[in-house]
Tab-separated table of C-alpha atoms in Angstrom:
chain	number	residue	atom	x	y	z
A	589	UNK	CA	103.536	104.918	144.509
A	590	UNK	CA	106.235	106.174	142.442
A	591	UNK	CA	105.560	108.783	139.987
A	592	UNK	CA	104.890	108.728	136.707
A	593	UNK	CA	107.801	109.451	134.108
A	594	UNK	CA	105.919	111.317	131.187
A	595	UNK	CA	109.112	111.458	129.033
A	596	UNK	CA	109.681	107.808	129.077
A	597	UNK	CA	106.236	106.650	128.937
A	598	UNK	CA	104.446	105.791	125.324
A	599	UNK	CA	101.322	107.456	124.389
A	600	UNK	CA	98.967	103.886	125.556
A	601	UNK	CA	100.745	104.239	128.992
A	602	UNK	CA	100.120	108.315	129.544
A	603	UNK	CA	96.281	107.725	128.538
A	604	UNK	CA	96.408	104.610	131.013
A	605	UNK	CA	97.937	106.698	133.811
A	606	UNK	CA	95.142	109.360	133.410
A	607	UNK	CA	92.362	107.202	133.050
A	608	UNK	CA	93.228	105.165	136.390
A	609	UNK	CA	94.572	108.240	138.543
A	610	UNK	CA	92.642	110.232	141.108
A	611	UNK	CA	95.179	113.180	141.399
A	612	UNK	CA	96.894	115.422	138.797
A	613	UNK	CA	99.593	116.069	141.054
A	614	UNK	CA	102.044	114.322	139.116
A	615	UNK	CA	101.737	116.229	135.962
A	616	UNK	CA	101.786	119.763	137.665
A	617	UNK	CA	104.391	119.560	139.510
A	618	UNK	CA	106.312	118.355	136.014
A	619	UNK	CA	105.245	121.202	134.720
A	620	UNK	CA	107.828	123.958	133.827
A	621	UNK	CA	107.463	127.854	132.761
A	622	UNK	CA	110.770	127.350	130.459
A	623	UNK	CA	112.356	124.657	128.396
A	624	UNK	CA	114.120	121.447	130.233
A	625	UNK	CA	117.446	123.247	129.550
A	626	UNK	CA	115.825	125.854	132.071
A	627	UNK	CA	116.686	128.763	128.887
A	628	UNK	CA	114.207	130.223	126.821
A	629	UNK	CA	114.235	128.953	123.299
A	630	UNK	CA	116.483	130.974	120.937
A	631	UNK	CA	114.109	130.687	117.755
A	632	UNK	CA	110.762	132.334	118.618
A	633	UNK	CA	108.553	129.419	117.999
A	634	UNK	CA	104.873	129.342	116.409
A	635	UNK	CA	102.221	126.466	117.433
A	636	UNK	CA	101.199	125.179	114.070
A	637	UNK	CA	98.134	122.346	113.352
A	638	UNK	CA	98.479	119.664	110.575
A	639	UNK	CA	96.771	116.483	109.916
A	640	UNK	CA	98.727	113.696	109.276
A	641	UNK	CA	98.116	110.193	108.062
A	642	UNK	CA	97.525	107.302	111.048
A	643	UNK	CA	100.029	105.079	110.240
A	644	UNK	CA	102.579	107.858	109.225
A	645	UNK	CA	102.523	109.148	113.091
A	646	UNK	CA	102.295	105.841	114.425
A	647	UNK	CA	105.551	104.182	112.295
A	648	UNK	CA	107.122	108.029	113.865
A	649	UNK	CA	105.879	107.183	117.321
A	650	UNK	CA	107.307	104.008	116.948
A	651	UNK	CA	110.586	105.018	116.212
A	652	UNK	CA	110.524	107.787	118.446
A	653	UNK	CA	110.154	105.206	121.892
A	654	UNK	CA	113.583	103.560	120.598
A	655	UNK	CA	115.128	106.546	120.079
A	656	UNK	CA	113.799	108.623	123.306
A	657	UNK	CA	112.776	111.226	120.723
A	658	UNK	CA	109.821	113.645	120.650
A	659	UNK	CA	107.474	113.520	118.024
A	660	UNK	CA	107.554	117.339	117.842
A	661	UNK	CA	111.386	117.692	117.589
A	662	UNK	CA	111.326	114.815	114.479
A	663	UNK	CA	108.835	116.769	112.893
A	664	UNK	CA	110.841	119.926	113.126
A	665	UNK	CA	113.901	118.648	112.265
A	666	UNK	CA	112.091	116.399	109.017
A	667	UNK	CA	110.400	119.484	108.057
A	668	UNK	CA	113.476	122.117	108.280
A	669	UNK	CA	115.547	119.262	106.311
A	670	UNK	CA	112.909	119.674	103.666
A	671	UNK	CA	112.697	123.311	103.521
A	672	UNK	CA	116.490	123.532	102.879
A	673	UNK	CA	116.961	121.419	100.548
A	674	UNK	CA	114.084	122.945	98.488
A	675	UNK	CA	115.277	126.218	98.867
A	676	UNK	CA	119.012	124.684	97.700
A	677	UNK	CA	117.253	123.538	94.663
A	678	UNK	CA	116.106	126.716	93.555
């Protein structure tokens, strides 16, 4: 059985593949200690929690699967496009 591809896989699929496997081998050995460009980020980087609306995240998601982007690295980006054009506006 081949194994799974995480990156390329939407969020129904990943819950699928965990609710039907037996091992977690898959996912640990996908696992890394650094970022996929094998460097350490060069921004120090803080976890932070929001909520956001349902259908707001799900209309991202959406878009995100056609463009092979992460929801994370949207966020960022939206959010840092926001920031400096507030801060332009000032």
């Amino acid at each position: 059985m081949a194994e799974p591809d995480f990156d390329r896989m939407t969020n129904d699929e990943v819950v699928a593949w965990f609710q039907q496997t037996d091992s977690l081998a898959p996912v640990i050995r996908s696992m890394a200690a650094t970022p996929a460009s094998g460097t350490a980020p060069e921004t120090p980087m803080v976890l932070v929690s929001t909520r956001l609306p349902v259908e707001l995240v799900k209309h991202r998601d959406r878009l995100g699967e056609q463009a092979a982007s992460r929801r994370s690295d949207v966020i960022r980006d939206a959010l840092t496009r926001y920031v400096y054009i507030r801060a332009g506006s000032t």
